[in-house]
Structure formats: C-alpha cells, structure tokens
Coordinates of C-alpha atoms in Angstrom, one line a residue:
Chain A
M1 CA 0.0 0.0 0.0
P2 CA 1.3 3.5 -0.8
S3 CA 2.3 5.8 2.0
N4 CA -0.2 8.5 2.7
T5 CA 2.2 11.4 2.7
P6 CA 1.7 13.5 -0.5
S7 CA 4.9 14.4 -2.2
E8 CA 3.9 18.0 -2.4
V9 CA 2.3 20.2 0.2
S10 CA -1.0 21.7 -0.9
V11 CA -2.5 24.7 0.8
A12 CA -6.1 25.8 0.4
Y13 CA -7.5 29.2 1.1
P14 CA -9.6 29.1 4.2
R15 CA -13.1 29.3 2.7
A16 CA -15.3 30.0 5.7
V17 CA -15.4 33.4 7.3
V18 CA -14.7 33.3 11.0
R19 CA -17.1 35.4 13.0
V20 CA -15.3 38.5 14.1
G21 CA -16.4 41.1 16.6
S22 CA -15.6 41.3 20.2
T23 CA -18.9 41.7 21.9
A24 CA -18.9 40.1 25.2
R25 CA -21.6 37.7 24.2
N26 CA -19.8 36.6 21.2
R27 CA -16.6 36.0 23.0
R28 CA -18.3 34.0 25.7
R29 CA -19.9 31.8 23.0
V30 CA -16.6 31.2 21.3
R31 CA -15.0 30.3 24.6
I32 CA -17.7 27.8 25.5
E33 CA -17.5 26.2 22.0
E34 CA -13.7 26.0 22.4
A35 CA -14.0 24.3 25.8
V36 CA -16.7 21.8 24.5
V37 CA -14.7 20.9 21.4
R38 CA -11.5 20.5 23.4
L39 CA -13.3 18.2 25.9
F40 CA -14.7 16.1 23.0
L41 CA -11.3 15.7 21.3
F42 CA -9.7 14.8 24.6
V43 CA -12.4 12.1 25.2
C44 CA -11.6 10.7 21.7
A45 CA -7.9 10.5 22.6
F46 CA -8.7 9.0 26.0
I47 CA -10.7 6.1 24.5
G48 CA -7.4 4.4 23.7
V49 CA -6.5 4.4 27.3
L50 CA -9.9 3.2 28.3
T51 CA -9.6 0.3 25.7
T52 CA -6.4 -0.8 27.3
F53 CA -7.9 -0.7 30.8
A54 CA -11.0 -2.6 29.6
I55 CA -8.8 -5.3 28.0
V56 CA -6.7 -5.8 31.1
F57 CA -9.7 -5.7 33.4
I58 CA -11.7 -8.2 31.5
L59 CA -8.9 -10.6 31.0
I60 CA -7.9 -10.5 34.7
S61 CA -11.3 -10.6 36.2
E62 CA -12.5 -13.5 34.1
S63 CA -9.3 -15.4 34.6
M64 CA -9.7 -14.9 38.4
H65 CA -12.9 -16.8 38.3
F66 CA -11.1 -19.5 36.3
F67 CA -8.2 -19.7 38.8
E68 CA -10.7 -20.1 41.6
K69 CA -11.5 -23.5 40.1
V70 CA -8.1 -24.4 38.7
S71 CA -4.8 -23.8 40.4
P72 CA -2.5 -21.5 38.4
M73 CA 0.3 -24.0 38.9
K74 CA -1.6 -26.8 37.3
F75 CA -2.6 -24.4 34.5
L76 CA 0.9 -23.3 33.7
T77 CA 2.7 -26.7 34.1
G78 CA 0.1 -29.2 33.0
T79 CA 0.8 -31.0 29.7
V80 CA -2.8 -32.2 28.9
W81 CA -5.3 -29.7 27.6
T82 CA -8.8 -31.2 27.5
P83 CA -11.2 -28.6 29.0
T84 CA -14.2 -29.8 27.1
F85 CA -13.9 -33.5 28.2
S86 CA -16.1 -34.8 31.0
N87 CA -13.0 -35.3 33.0
P88 CA -11.3 -32.1 32.1
S89 CA -7.6 -31.3 32.4
F90 CA -6.4 -27.7 32.2
G91 CA -2.6 -27.8 31.4
V92 CA -1.9 -25.0 29.0
L93 CA 1.5 -26.2 27.8
P94 CA 0.3 -28.0 24.7
L95 CA -1.2 -24.7 23.5
V96 CA 1.9 -22.8 24.4
L97 CA 4.1 -25.3 22.6
G98 CA 1.9 -25.2 19.5
T99 CA 2.3 -21.4 19.5
V100 CA 6.0 -21.6 20.0
L101 CA 6.4 -24.2 17.3
T102 CA 4.5 -22.4 14.6
S103 CA 6.1 -19.0 15.5
L104 CA 9.6 -20.6 15.5
I105 CA 9.0 -22.1 12.0
A106 CA 7.8 -18.7 10.8
L107 CA 10.9 -17.0 12.3
L108 CA 13.3 -19.5 10.8
L109 CA 11.9 -18.7 7.4
A110 CA 11.2 -15.0 7.7
G111 CA 14.3 -14.1 9.8
P112 CA 17.0 -15.0 7.3
V113 CA 14.9 -14.3 4.2
G114 CA 13.8 -10.9 5.6
L115 CA 17.3 -9.9 6.6
I116 CA 18.8 -10.9 3.2
T117 CA 16.0 -9.1 1.4
A118 CA 16.6 -6.0 3.5
V119 CA 20.4 -6.1 2.9
Y120 CA 19.8 -6.7 -0.8
L121 CA 17.3 -3.8 -1.1
S122 CA 19.4 -1.3 0.9
E123 CA 22.9 -2.2 -0.2
Y124 CA 22.7 -3.9 -3.7
A125 CA 19.5 -3.5 -5.5
S126 CA 19.1 -1.1 -8.4
P127 CA 16.2 1.4 -8.3
R128 CA 14.4 -0.8 -10.9
V129 CA 14.5 -3.9 -8.7
R130 CA 13.4 -1.8 -5.7
R131 CA 10.4 -0.6 -7.6
V132 CA 9.2 -4.2 -8.1
V133 CA 10.1 -5.7 -4.8
K134 CA 8.8 -3.0 -2.4
P135 CA 5.2 -3.0 -3.8
T136 CA 5.3 -6.9 -3.8
L137 CA 6.1 -6.8 -0.1
E138 CA 3.4 -4.2 0.5
V139 CA 0.8 -6.4 -1.3
L140 CA 2.0 -9.5 0.8
A141 CA 1.5 -7.4 3.9
G142 CA -2.1 -6.4 2.8
I143 CA -3.4 -9.9 2.1
P144 CA -6.0 -11.0 4.7
T145 CA -4.7 -13.8 6.9
V146 CA -7.7 -16.1 6.0
V147 CA -6.4 -16.1 2.5
Y148 CA -3.0 -17.3 3.7
G149 CA -4.8 -20.0 5.7
Y150 CA -6.5 -21.2 2.5
F151 CA -3.2 -21.2 0.7
A152 CA -1.4 -23.2 3.4
L153 CA -4.2 -25.8 3.6
T154 CA -5.0 -26.3 -0.1
F155 CA -1.6 -25.6 -1.7
L156 CA 1.4 -25.9 0.6
T157 CA 0.3 -28.9 2.6
P158 CA -0.4 -31.1 -0.5
L159 CA 2.8 -29.9 -2.0
L160 CA 4.9 -30.7 1.0
Q161 CA 3.2 -34.1 1.4
R162 CA 4.8 -35.2 -1.8
F163 CA 8.3 -34.7 -0.4
I164 CA 7.7 -35.4 3.3
P165 CA 5.9 -38.7 3.9
G166 CA 4.1 -38.7 7.2
L167 CA 3.1 -35.1 7.0
E168 CA -0.4 -34.9 8.5
G169 CA -3.2 -33.1 6.6
F170 CA -3.2 -30.5 9.3
N171 CA 0.4 -29.7 10.5
A172 CA 2.5 -27.1 12.2
L173 CA 5.0 -27.0 9.3
S174 CA 3.0 -25.5 6.5
A175 CA 1.1 -23.2 8.8
G176 CA 4.4 -21.9 10.2
L177 CA 5.9 -21.5 6.8
V178 CA 3.0 -19.5 5.5
M179 CA 3.0 -17.5 8.7
G180 CA 6.7 -16.8 7.8
I181 CA 5.6 -15.3 4.5
M182 CA 3.0 -13.2 6.4
I183 CA 5.6 -11.7 8.7
L184 CA 8.3 -11.3 6.0
P185 CA 7.2 -7.8 5.0
T186 CA 7.4 -6.6 8.6
I187 CA 10.9 -8.0 9.1
A188 CA 12.2 -6.9 5.7
S189 CA 10.9 -3.3 5.8
L190 CA 11.9 -2.6 9.5
S191 CA 15.3 -4.2 9.0
E192 CA 15.8 -2.1 5.9
D193 CA 15.0 1.0 7.8
A194 CA 17.6 0.0 10.3
L195 CA 20.3 -0.6 7.7
Y196 CA 19.4 2.6 6.0
A197 CA 20.0 4.5 9.2
V198 CA 23.6 3.4 9.3
P199 CA 25.7 6.4 8.3
N200 CA 27.6 6.2 5.0
S201 CA 30.8 7.3 6.8
L202 CA 31.0 3.8 8.3
R203 CA 30.7 2.2 4.8
Y204 CA 33.4 4.5 3.4
A205 CA 35.7 3.9 6.2
S206 CA 35.5 0.1 5.8
L207 CA 35.9 0.3 2.0
A208 CA 38.9 2.6 2.4
L209 CA 40.6 0.1 4.6
G210 CA 40.4 -2.3 1.7
A211 CA 37.4 -4.4 2.8
T212 CA 35.3 -5.7 0.0
R213 CA 31.6 -4.8 -0.3
F214 CA 30.6 -8.2 1.1
Q215 CA 32.9 -7.7 4.1
T216 CA 31.6 -4.2 4.6
V217 CA 28.0 -5.2 4.6
W218 CA 28.3 -8.2 6.9
G219 CA 31.2 -7.0 9.0
V220 CA 30.2 -3.4 9.5
V221 CA 26.7 -2.4 8.3
V222 CA 24.7 -5.3 9.6
P223 CA 26.4 -5.3 13.1
A224 CA 25.8 -1.5 13.3
A225 CA 22.1 -2.0 12.6
M226 CA 21.9 -5.1 14.8
S227 CA 19.5 -3.7 17.4
G228 CA 17.1 -2.4 14.7
V229 CA 17.2 -5.8 13.0
S230 CA 16.6 -7.7 16.3
A231 CA 13.7 -5.3 17.1
S232 CA 12.2 -6.2 13.7
F233 CA 12.6 -10.0 14.5
L234 CA 10.9 -9.5 17.8
L235 CA 8.0 -7.6 16.3
G236 CA 7.7 -10.3 13.6
V237 CA 7.5 -13.1 16.3
S238 CA 4.9 -11.1 18.2
R239 CA 2.8 -10.9 15.1
A240 CA 3.2 -14.6 14.6
V241 CA 2.2 -15.4 18.2
G242 CA -1.0 -13.3 17.8
E243 CA -1.9 -14.6 14.4
T244 CA -5.1 -16.6 14.4
M245 CA -6.6 -17.6 11.0
I246 CA -3.6 -19.3 9.4
V247 CA -3.1 -21.7 12.3
A248 CA -6.9 -22.1 12.9
I249 CA -7.2 -23.3 9.3
A250 CA -4.0 -25.2 8.5
A251 CA -2.4 -26.3 11.8
G252 CA -5.4 -28.4 12.9
Q253 CA -7.2 -27.8 16.2
Q254 CA -5.8 -30.6 18.3
P255 CA -3.8 -29.6 21.4
N256 CA -1.0 -32.1 21.0
F257 CA 1.9 -31.8 23.4
T258 CA 4.6 -32.0 20.7
L259 CA 7.4 -30.2 19.0
N260 CA 7.1 -32.4 15.9
P261 CA 6.3 -30.0 13.0
L262 CA 4.8 -32.8 11.0
R263 CA 1.9 -33.2 13.4
A264 CA -1.3 -31.2 14.0
V265 CA -1.1 -28.7 16.9
E266 CA -3.3 -26.1 18.4
T267 CA -2.2 -22.6 19.2
M268 CA -3.6 -20.3 21.9
T269 CA -5.3 -18.1 19.4
A270 CA -6.8 -21.1 17.5
Y271 CA -8.2 -22.5 20.8
I272 CA -9.9 -19.2 21.6
V273 CA -11.6 -19.2 18.2
R274 CA -12.6 -22.9 18.4
I275 CA -14.3 -22.4 21.8
T276 CA -16.1 -19.2 20.9
M277 CA -17.5 -20.8 17.8
G278 CA -18.8 -23.8 19.6
D279 CA -21.8 -23.8 22.0
T280 CA -19.9 -23.7 25.3
P281 CA -22.3 -22.4 28.0
H282 CA -21.4 -18.8 29.1
G283 CA -20.0 -18.7 32.6
S284 CA -18.8 -22.3 32.7
V285 CA -15.2 -23.1 33.5
E286 CA -14.4 -24.2 30.0
Y287 CA -15.9 -20.8 28.7
R288 CA -13.6 -19.0 31.1
T289 CA -10.5 -20.8 29.8
I290 CA -10.5 -18.6 26.8
F291 CA -9.9 -15.5 29.0
A292 CA -7.1 -17.3 30.9
V293 CA -5.5 -18.3 27.6
G294 CA -6.2 -14.8 26.3
L295 CA -4.5 -13.2 29.3
L296 CA -1.4 -15.4 28.7
L297 CA -1.4 -14.5 25.0
F298 CA -1.8 -10.8 25.9
L299 CA 1.2 -10.9 28.3
I300 CA 3.4 -12.7 25.9
T301 CA 2.8 -10.3 23.0
L302 CA 3.0 -7.3 25.3
A303 CA 6.4 -8.5 26.6
L304 CA 7.6 -9.1 23.0
N305 CA 6.4 -5.6 21.9
L306 CA 7.9 -3.8 24.8
F307 CA 11.2 -5.7 24.4
S308 CA 11.3 -4.8 20.7
E309 CA 10.6 -1.2 21.5
R310 CA 13.4 -1.1 24.1
V311 CA 15.9 -2.6 21.7
R312 CA 15.0 -0.1 19.1
Q313 CA 15.3 2.8 21.5
R314 CA 18.8 1.7 22.4
Y315 CA 19.8 1.8 18.8
K316 CA 18.3 5.2 18.3
G317 CA 20.4 6.5 21.2
A318 CA 23.6 4.8 19.8
R319 CA 23.3 6.4 16.4
L320 CA 26.6 7.7 15.2
Chain B
M1 CA 45.6 -20.9 11.0
M2 CA 46.1 -18.2 8.4
Q3 CA 46.9 -19.3 4.9
V4 CA 49.1 -17.3 2.6
V5 CA 47.5 -16.6 -0.7
S6 CA 48.6 -14.4 -3.6
R7 CA 46.8 -11.1 -4.0
A8 CA 45.3 -12.3 -7.3
E9 CA 43.9 -15.4 -5.8
W10 CA 42.5 -13.5 -2.8
R11 CA 40.8 -11.0 -5.1
A12 CA 39.3 -13.8 -7.2
R13 CA 38.1 -15.5 -4.1
E14 CA 36.5 -12.4 -2.8
R15 CA 34.9 -11.7 -6.1
R16 CA 33.4 -15.2 -6.2
R17 CA 32.0 -14.7 -2.7
E18 CA 30.5 -11.4 -3.6
H19 CA 29.0 -12.9 -6.7
L20 CA 27.6 -15.9 -4.9
F21 CA 25.9 -13.6 -2.3
Q22 CA 24.3 -11.5 -5.0
V23 CA 22.9 -14.6 -6.7
I24 CA 21.6 -16.0 -3.5
S25 CA 19.9 -12.8 -2.4
A26 CA 18.4 -12.3 -5.9
C27 CA 17.0 -15.8 -5.6
I28 CA 15.6 -15.1 -2.2
V29 CA 14.0 -11.9 -3.3
L30 CA 12.5 -13.8 -6.2
L31 CA 11.0 -16.2 -3.7
A32 CA 8.8 -13.4 -2.3
I33 CA 7.6 -12.4 -5.7
T34 CA 7.1 -16.1 -6.8
T35 CA 5.0 -16.8 -3.7
L36 CA 2.7 -13.9 -4.4
V37 CA 2.3 -15.0 -8.0
V38 CA 1.7 -18.6 -7.1
L39 CA -0.8 -17.6 -4.4
L40 CA -2.8 -15.4 -6.7
T41 CA -2.7 -17.9 -9.6
K42 CA -3.8 -20.8 -7.4
I43 CA -6.7 -18.8 -6.0
L44 CA -7.8 -17.6 -9.5
L45 CA -7.6 -21.2 -10.9
D46 CA -9.6 -22.6 -8.0
G47 CA -12.2 -20.0 -7.9
Y48 CA -12.9 -18.4 -11.3
A49 CA -15.3 -21.1 -12.4
R50 CA -17.7 -20.3 -9.5
L51 CA -17.8 -16.6 -10.3
N52 CA -21.2 -16.4 -11.9
P53 CA -24.2 -14.1 -11.2
Q54 CA -25.9 -16.8 -9.1
F55 CA -22.9 -16.9 -6.7
F56 CA -23.4 -13.2 -5.9
T57 CA -27.2 -13.4 -5.4
S58 CA -27.5 -16.6 -3.4
F59 CA -27.5 -17.4 0.3
P60 CA -25.2 -20.1 1.8
S61 CA -26.4 -23.6 1.2
R62 CA -25.6 -27.2 2.0
R63 CA -25.0 -27.8 -1.7
A64 CA -21.8 -26.1 -2.7
E65 CA -22.9 -25.3 -6.2
Q66 CA -26.0 -23.5 -5.0
A67 CA -24.3 -21.5 -2.3
G68 CA -23.6 -17.8 -2.7
I69 CA -22.1 -14.9 -0.9
L70 CA -25.0 -12.4 -0.9
P71 CA -25.4 -12.1 2.9
A72 CA -21.6 -12.1 3.4
L73 CA -21.1 -9.3 0.8
V74 CA -23.9 -7.2 2.3
G75 CA -22.7 -7.9 5.8
S76 CA -19.2 -6.8 4.9
A77 CA -20.4 -3.6 3.3
Y78 CA -22.6 -2.7 6.3
L79 CA -19.9 -3.6 8.8
L80 CA -17.4 -1.4 6.9
L81 CA -19.8 1.6 6.8
L82 CA -20.8 1.2 10.4
T83 CA -17.2 0.8 11.6
A84 CA -16.2 3.8 9.6
A85 CA -19.0 5.9 11.1
I86 CA -17.8 5.0 14.6
A87 CA -14.1 4.9 14.1
I88 CA -13.4 7.9 11.8
P89 CA -14.9 10.7 14.1
I90 CA -13.2 9.2 17.1
G91 CA -9.9 8.5 15.3
V92 CA -9.7 11.9 13.6
G93 CA -10.7 13.6 16.8
A94 CA -8.0 11.9 18.8
A95 CA -5.5 12.8 16.1
I96 CA -6.5 16.4 16.2
Y97 CA -6.2 16.4 20.0
L98 CA -2.8 14.9 20.0
E99 CA -1.4 17.0 17.1
E100 CA -3.1 20.4 17.7
F101 CA -4.2 20.7 21.3
A102 CA -2.2 18.4 23.6
K103 CA 0.6 19.8 25.7
R104 CA 3.8 17.9 25.7
N105 CA 3.6 16.3 29.1
W106 CA 3.6 12.9 30.7
F107 CA -0.1 12.4 30.2
T108 CA 0.1 13.0 26.5
R109 CA 3.1 10.6 26.4
L110 CA 1.0 8.0 28.2
I111 CA -1.8 8.3 25.6
E112 CA 0.7 8.0 22.8
I113 CA 2.5 5.0 24.2
N114 CA -0.9 3.5 24.8
I115 CA -1.9 3.8 21.2
T116 CA 1.4 2.3 20.1
N117 CA 0.9 -0.7 22.4
L118 CA -2.8 -1.2 21.3
A119 CA -1.6 -1.5 17.7
G120 CA 0.4 -4.6 18.8
V121 CA -2.4 -6.4 20.7
P122 CA -3.5 -9.5 18.7
S123 CA -6.8 -9.1 17.0
V124 CA -8.3 -12.1 18.7
I125 CA -7.9 -10.3 22.0
Y126 CA -10.1 -7.5 20.7
G127 CA -12.6 -10.2 19.9
L128 CA -12.6 -11.2 23.6
L129 CA -13.0 -7.5 24.6
G130 CA -16.0 -7.2 22.2
L131 CA -17.5 -10.4 23.4
Q132 CA -17.4 -9.3 27.0
V133 CA -18.2 -5.6 26.7
F134 CA -20.5 -5.2 23.7
V135 CA -22.1 -8.6 23.3
R136 CA -22.6 -9.4 27.0
T137 CA -22.4 -6.3 29.2
L138 CA -24.0 -3.8 26.8
A139 CA -26.4 -6.6 25.7
M140 CA -26.0 -5.9 22.0
D141 CA -26.0 -9.7 21.5
R142 CA -24.2 -11.1 18.4
S143 CA -25.2 -8.2 16.3
L144 CA -23.8 -6.1 13.5
L145 CA -23.4 -3.2 16.0
A146 CA -21.3 -5.3 18.4
G147 CA -19.1 -6.4 15.5
A148 CA -18.7 -2.8 14.2
C149 CA -17.8 -1.5 17.7
T150 CA -15.2 -4.2 18.1
M151 CA -13.7 -3.5 14.7
A152 CA -13.7 0.2 15.4
L153 CA -11.6 -0.3 18.6
L154 CA -9.3 -2.5 16.5
A155 CA -8.9 0.0 13.8
L156 CA -8.5 3.1 16.0
P157 CA -4.8 2.9 16.6
V158 CA -4.1 2.7 12.9
I159 CA -6.6 5.4 12.0
I160 CA -5.2 7.8 14.7
T161 CA -1.6 7.3 13.4
A162 CA -2.7 7.8 9.7
A163 CA -4.7 10.9 10.6
R164 CA -1.8 12.4 12.5
E165 CA 0.4 11.9 9.5
G166 CA -2.2 13.7 7.5
L167 CA -2.3 16.7 9.9
R168 CA 1.5 16.9 9.8
V169 CA 1.3 17.8 6.1
V170 CA -0.1 21.2 6.9
P171 CA 2.6 23.8 7.2
K172 CA 3.0 25.6 10.5
S173 CA 2.8 29.0 8.8
L174 CA -0.9 28.4 8.1
R175 CA -1.7 27.8 11.7
D176 CA 0.4 30.8 12.8
G177 CA -1.4 33.0 10.3
S178 CA -4.8 32.0 11.5
L179 CA -3.8 32.4 15.2
A180 CA -2.3 35.8 14.5
L181 CA -5.6 37.0 13.1
G182 CA -7.1 36.2 16.4
A183 CA -8.8 32.9 15.7
T184 CA -9.0 30.5 18.5
Q185 CA -7.2 27.1 18.4
W186 CA -10.4 25.3 17.3
Q187 CA -11.3 27.9 14.7
T188 CA -7.8 27.5 13.3
V189 CA -8.2 23.8 13.1
R190 CA -11.7 23.9 11.7
Y191 CA -11.2 26.6 9.0
S192 CA -7.5 26.4 8.2
V193 CA -5.9 23.1 9.0
L194 CA -8.7 20.6 8.4
P195 CA -9.7 21.7 4.8
V196 CA -6.0 21.4 3.8
A197 CA -5.3 18.1 5.6
M198 CA -8.6 16.4 4.8
P199 CA -7.4 14.6 1.6
S200 CA -4.4 13.1 3.1
I201 CA -6.3 12.2 6.3
L202 CA -9.0 10.6 4.2
T203 CA -6.4 8.6 2.2
G204 CA -4.7 7.3 5.3
V205 CA -8.1 6.5 7.0
I206 CA -9.4 4.6 4.0
L207 CA -6.2 2.6 3.8
S208 CA -6.5 1.7 7.5
L209 CA -10.1 0.8 7.1
S210 CA -9.3 -1.6 4.3
R211 CA -7.9 -3.9 7.0
V212 CA -11.4 -4.1 8.5
I213 CA -12.6 -5.9 5.4
G214 CA -10.1 -8.7 5.8
E215 CA -10.3 -9.3 9.5
T216 CA -11.7 -12.6 10.6
A217 CA -10.6 -13.7 14.0
P218 CA -12.3 -11.0 16.2
L219 CA -15.6 -11.4 14.3
L220 CA -15.6 -15.1 14.8
V221 CA -15.1 -14.5 18.5
V222 CA -17.8 -11.8 18.7
G223 CA -20.1 -14.1 16.9
A224 CA -20.6 -13.6 13.2
V225 CA -22.8 -16.4 12.2
V226 CA -22.2 -18.6 9.2
Y227 CA -25.6 -20.0 8.2
I228 CA -27.9 -17.0 7.6
G229 CA -31.1 -17.0 5.7
T230 CA -31.8 -13.3 5.7
L231 CA -30.0 -10.0 5.0
P232 CA -29.4 -7.8 8.1
E233 CA -32.3 -5.4 8.6
S234 CA -30.9 -3.2 11.3
V235 CA -27.8 -2.8 13.3
F236 CA -29.1 -5.3 15.8
S237 CA -29.5 -8.1 13.2
K238 CA -27.3 -11.1 13.1
F239 CA -24.7 -10.9 10.4
T240 CA -21.9 -12.6 8.5
V241 CA -19.0 -11.2 6.6
L242 CA -16.9 -12.3 3.6
P243 CA -13.8 -13.6 5.4
V244 CA -15.9 -15.5 7.9
Q245 CA -17.8 -17.2 5.0
V246 CA -14.4 -18.0 3.3
Y247 CA -13.1 -19.5 6.6
N248 CA -16.2 -21.6 6.9
W249 CA -16.0 -22.9 3.3
T250 CA -12.2 -23.5 3.6
T251 CA -12.7 -25.8 6.6
R252 CA -15.2 -28.0 4.9
P253 CA -13.7 -31.3 3.7
Q254 CA -15.5 -31.3 0.4
H255 CA -13.5 -30.0 -2.5
A256 CA -16.5 -28.1 -4.0
F257 CA -16.7 -25.9 -1.0
Q258 CA -13.1 -25.0 -1.3
E259 CA -13.8 -23.7 -4.8
N260 CA -16.4 -21.5 -3.2
A261 CA -13.8 -20.3 -0.7
A262 CA -11.5 -19.4 -3.6
A263 CA -14.2 -17.5 -5.4
G264 CA -15.0 -15.7 -2.2
I265 CA -11.3 -14.8 -1.8
I266 CA -11.3 -13.4 -5.3
V267 CA -14.2 -11.1 -4.4
L268 CA -12.5 -10.2 -1.1
L269 CA -9.2 -9.3 -2.9
L270 CA -11.1 -7.2 -5.5
L271 CA -12.8 -5.3 -2.8
L272 CA -9.5 -4.5 -1.1
L273 CA -8.1 -3.5 -4.5
T274 CA -11.0 -1.1 -5.0
L275 CA -10.6 0.5 -1.6
N276 CA -6.9 1.1 -2.2
A277 CA -7.6 2.5 -5.7
V278 CA -10.2 4.9 -4.2
A279 CA -7.6 6.0 -1.7
I280 CA -5.0 6.6 -4.3
Y281 CA -7.4 8.4 -6.6
L282 CA -8.5 10.7 -3.8
R283 CA -5.0 11.6 -3.0
N284 CA -4.0 12.4 -6.6
H285 CA -7.3 14.2 -7.3
F286 CA -7.1 16.6 -4.4
Q287 CA -3.4 17.1 -4.7
K288 CA -3.8 18.5 -8.2
R289 CA -6.9 20.6 -7.5
L290 CA -5.8 22.5 -4.4
P291 CA -3.9 25.8 -5.1
I292 CA -0.5 26.2 -3.5

C-alpha cells in the first residue's frame, strides 16, 4: 500500500469566514465552544487508554474466576489440555508449545529471508528492482490472513506431502511457513529502515581500509544495525504469536503436546476461536478458559512488543 | 591458522563470494515475488469457475454449487460503513487532539505509548473484549453493531496514526497566520488546518479501514454467524462477513466448498483493491486541485 504522505504540500485558502467582533456575548460563546470541542477531542484520545484498561480488566477478572477452580500452577505446568472433556484437564502447555512451534518455524523462514531481502534492497538492488520488490512486499502485507490460511491448507500442505511422507493433513510446518511469508514484510521493511539509518561514513571507512563490499555489509553495516534488526525480528515473532486464522485453518485444532512439525497442533489463538465458535455455555469453567488463555497471550505479545521497542530505542540512542 | 595466498587469488576468491551472495539474495527476493504470483494464480484457478451471477445473489447452502455470498457481501459492506461511522470521528478527533491541542507532558506521552501498544495487541484479544463488553455487558448480542464497535476499537490505533500523518502535512505558517488573526485554536483547526489536511487524512483512513474488510478472528469471537437466511435489517441483526464465509468454506472437507472459498477470496481481494484504488485516486485528485 502506498504511503499517505503526499509528495507536495498543498494549501487551500480558508473558505469559511470566522465570525469577528468582540462583543462580550460573542466572546463567551466562542470560549464555550472552544471548551466543549477540546473536551470532546480529549475524550476521543482517551478512548485508547480506556480500551487498554478494559482489555486488562476483562482478561484479569474473568481469569480470576477461572483460577478459583483451577490452580495457576496446574494451568501453567500441565501437559494435557482437555477442557471440554467430561474429566477435564487444564494444562496450557500444549497450546503454548503449539504457538512456540509455529512461530519458531515462521521466524526460521522470515528471519534470514527478511534480513537478506533488507540487505539486498538497501545495499545492492538497483532502483528498478526496488520498484518491483517493495510493492510486492506491501501487497503481501495487505493480504488477509484467512487467504494465507486457505493457501497453506490447499496448496502448501499437499505440495509438502509429496516430499515429506508422514506429514499430516493439518500440520504445524505449512502453517508456520505460510506465517513466515506473512511476517516477512514486517521484518524486511523494518530491517531495511535500520540498515538505511547506518551512516555512510562507516561504509566508506570500511571500504577505504580495503574491505570488500561483502565484508563491509556483513562485518560493519549489519552489526551496526543489529539492534534495529533484532527489534524487527521480535516484532515479527509477536505478530506470529498473535496470528489466528492461518493456524486455525492449517495447523489443525488438536492440542498435542509435541514439537514435531509434521503433526497437528493447536495454538492459543486457534483455541480461543474454536471455543467461541462452539456452544460452550457462558459462565462455565471451559468458557472462562478462553480468558485465561487470552491473558497469557496478551502478556506474551506485550512482553515481546515492549522488548522490541526497548531494543529499538537503544539503537536510536547509539546512532553515530 | 592463516593461509598465505597471492593477491590475485585473494581477489578472485572475494569476487566469487560477492557474486555468490548476489545470486543467493536475488533468488531469495525472487522467492517473495514467486510466492505472491503462485498464491494469486492458485486462487484464480480454483475459484474463477464459480464466479457467476448466481454466486453473488444466493445465500449459503448445504449444496456447494448453489451456495452464494450475498449475505456475506452485504454484511461486509454494512460492517465497513458502520465501523467507519464509529471509528473515523473518534480517530480523527483523537489525532486532532494529539497534534493540535495536547501539551507535551507525561499524560500525552501516556496516551501516545498506549496507542502504540494497542496496535500490537493480537486481534483475537479485541474479539474477547468485544464479546465481554459489547455482546454481554451492553447486551448488543451477536449483532452487526457489536461487530462494528469491536472493529472500530481494533482500527482506532491505525486510524489515529494515519490521521496524525495527514495533519502533519499542513505547514505551521498556516496555523500561525490564523492564530495571528485572532482565531482560537479550534477555529484555526476547523477553518485552516482541516480543509487542507482532509485529503491526506482521508487517504490514510481509507487505507487503514481496508484492513477491517479482511479481519476474521475478532468477528468469529464476537459471533458472526455462518448460516444465515436473511439479510441484516438493522444494526441489531445477526450478520456474517466475507472472510468468515471464506473461513467456513475452507474448513469443509468437500472440494466443491473450497472452490467456493477461492471464489470468495477473489471477491475479497477485488474489494481490497477497489478500496486502495479509491484512496490513491482521492490523493491524486485533491493534490492537483488545491492551489498552492
């Protein structure tokens, strides 16, 4: 998608006539209008803060009800997740492992590919190549995730099954790979920004010392941009952890306690969707599991985002 | 252990390495392009046969070849309009406050950090928020309105950021001129800043709203239904949207339904393309017309 900053600044002539005149009544009206508008605008801006409070409050209060019935220790360390069975077990680790597995596969694909794409775009590519690649990445970033899910299930899984015997119809591997494609634009464009911010003096100094271009890029430029690059990786992982549709469609919805990428797994997000789509009675323990799982998901992504922000700030401060 | 090599040999080796890296990276960049091409081709091939008038005018059905996307399409359109009606005033208002009114203090920082963090919250969490606040507490039930409110909250951080970018386009001299003539802050914004910034704000806002069209997870959680025999009559009606319909068809085991899903995806992507084209058109159109 194109950026929304116009290349030229356009200025219109103010069309409306502002009421002038300094009668006391007039001034009072203007002052009241000013105060009302200011209050309204402030409320608009404050809705964001309210949203955060609401999210935190709902997740915690509903989870509290859940933890009255199930001990947090059992929740966090149990390896069997069968909340809808008649003899339920509430160990969240299979969901966590499913999330970790798919996100890790996504990062293993999107990390190296994103970094190399960024290096290529910022250090090597001709303007013509950039004009093709950048819009491609933007289009990839704009494709709805349900479309990626369809692609993983109906194209990638059958394709991989030809080469990998024993690959289940729903599996972590193809869901993770497609998720990697999904987070690739994030990693590539943020890493490119970081590489771009490395001052040219560093490149010239390295080249003047007799280093080759390859040595300059990998020995000087990439290390100098390392914190920005790591920040982009962290943000990409956070996206992958929170991604829902790809895994709900292609990874299967079975909470297996496994790190085997060929098997079906269920992530935290996919579990939330599965339960809310079913007819679990409102207020029951299994209904409240979605808020406990949601709280865990929220905390994980928040930690990743904050960490990513910190890493990026450090690199801003260290700019030469 | 270091190895002594002649200068010519060293140079040749370095050149080979350089060359190899360029080839590898070109291949990798090609991978991204290839993936996009393969994805689009696959979907077109799967779905184009189902794109007939009947597909657009029918309700979902147990028989794949009789099923259509009418309620999903109408639902998506209503949801988009309703979300825009809720999110644009609030988002632009918040942007105006932050850009034009707010003092640079800790509280403003708090609001800004908050908006940044909200943009990183997984969309399925917004679904849980909507489920608890709109569907249950405010008793909107599984209605179009509940869906739109949820989507509005989800879209807000992006809209605010886009609208702020739009406001930054306006040069400071314009504000100073207005203020120097004795206009108040709001009069300056209303009569000088907004008319100039509107096109770029609108472009950014439409681009952010185009995400609403493709979102699935929060709507599944809030309760978009899949089987629906009527079109939504009011904001309190049950509803379904295009991506939810696509999800439902994708998860059916029968191949015929997956063709429907592919056809639905084609329509979805065309919708997205249209929205983006409108945004770009608006930007170009207004840029040319306004005097400098």
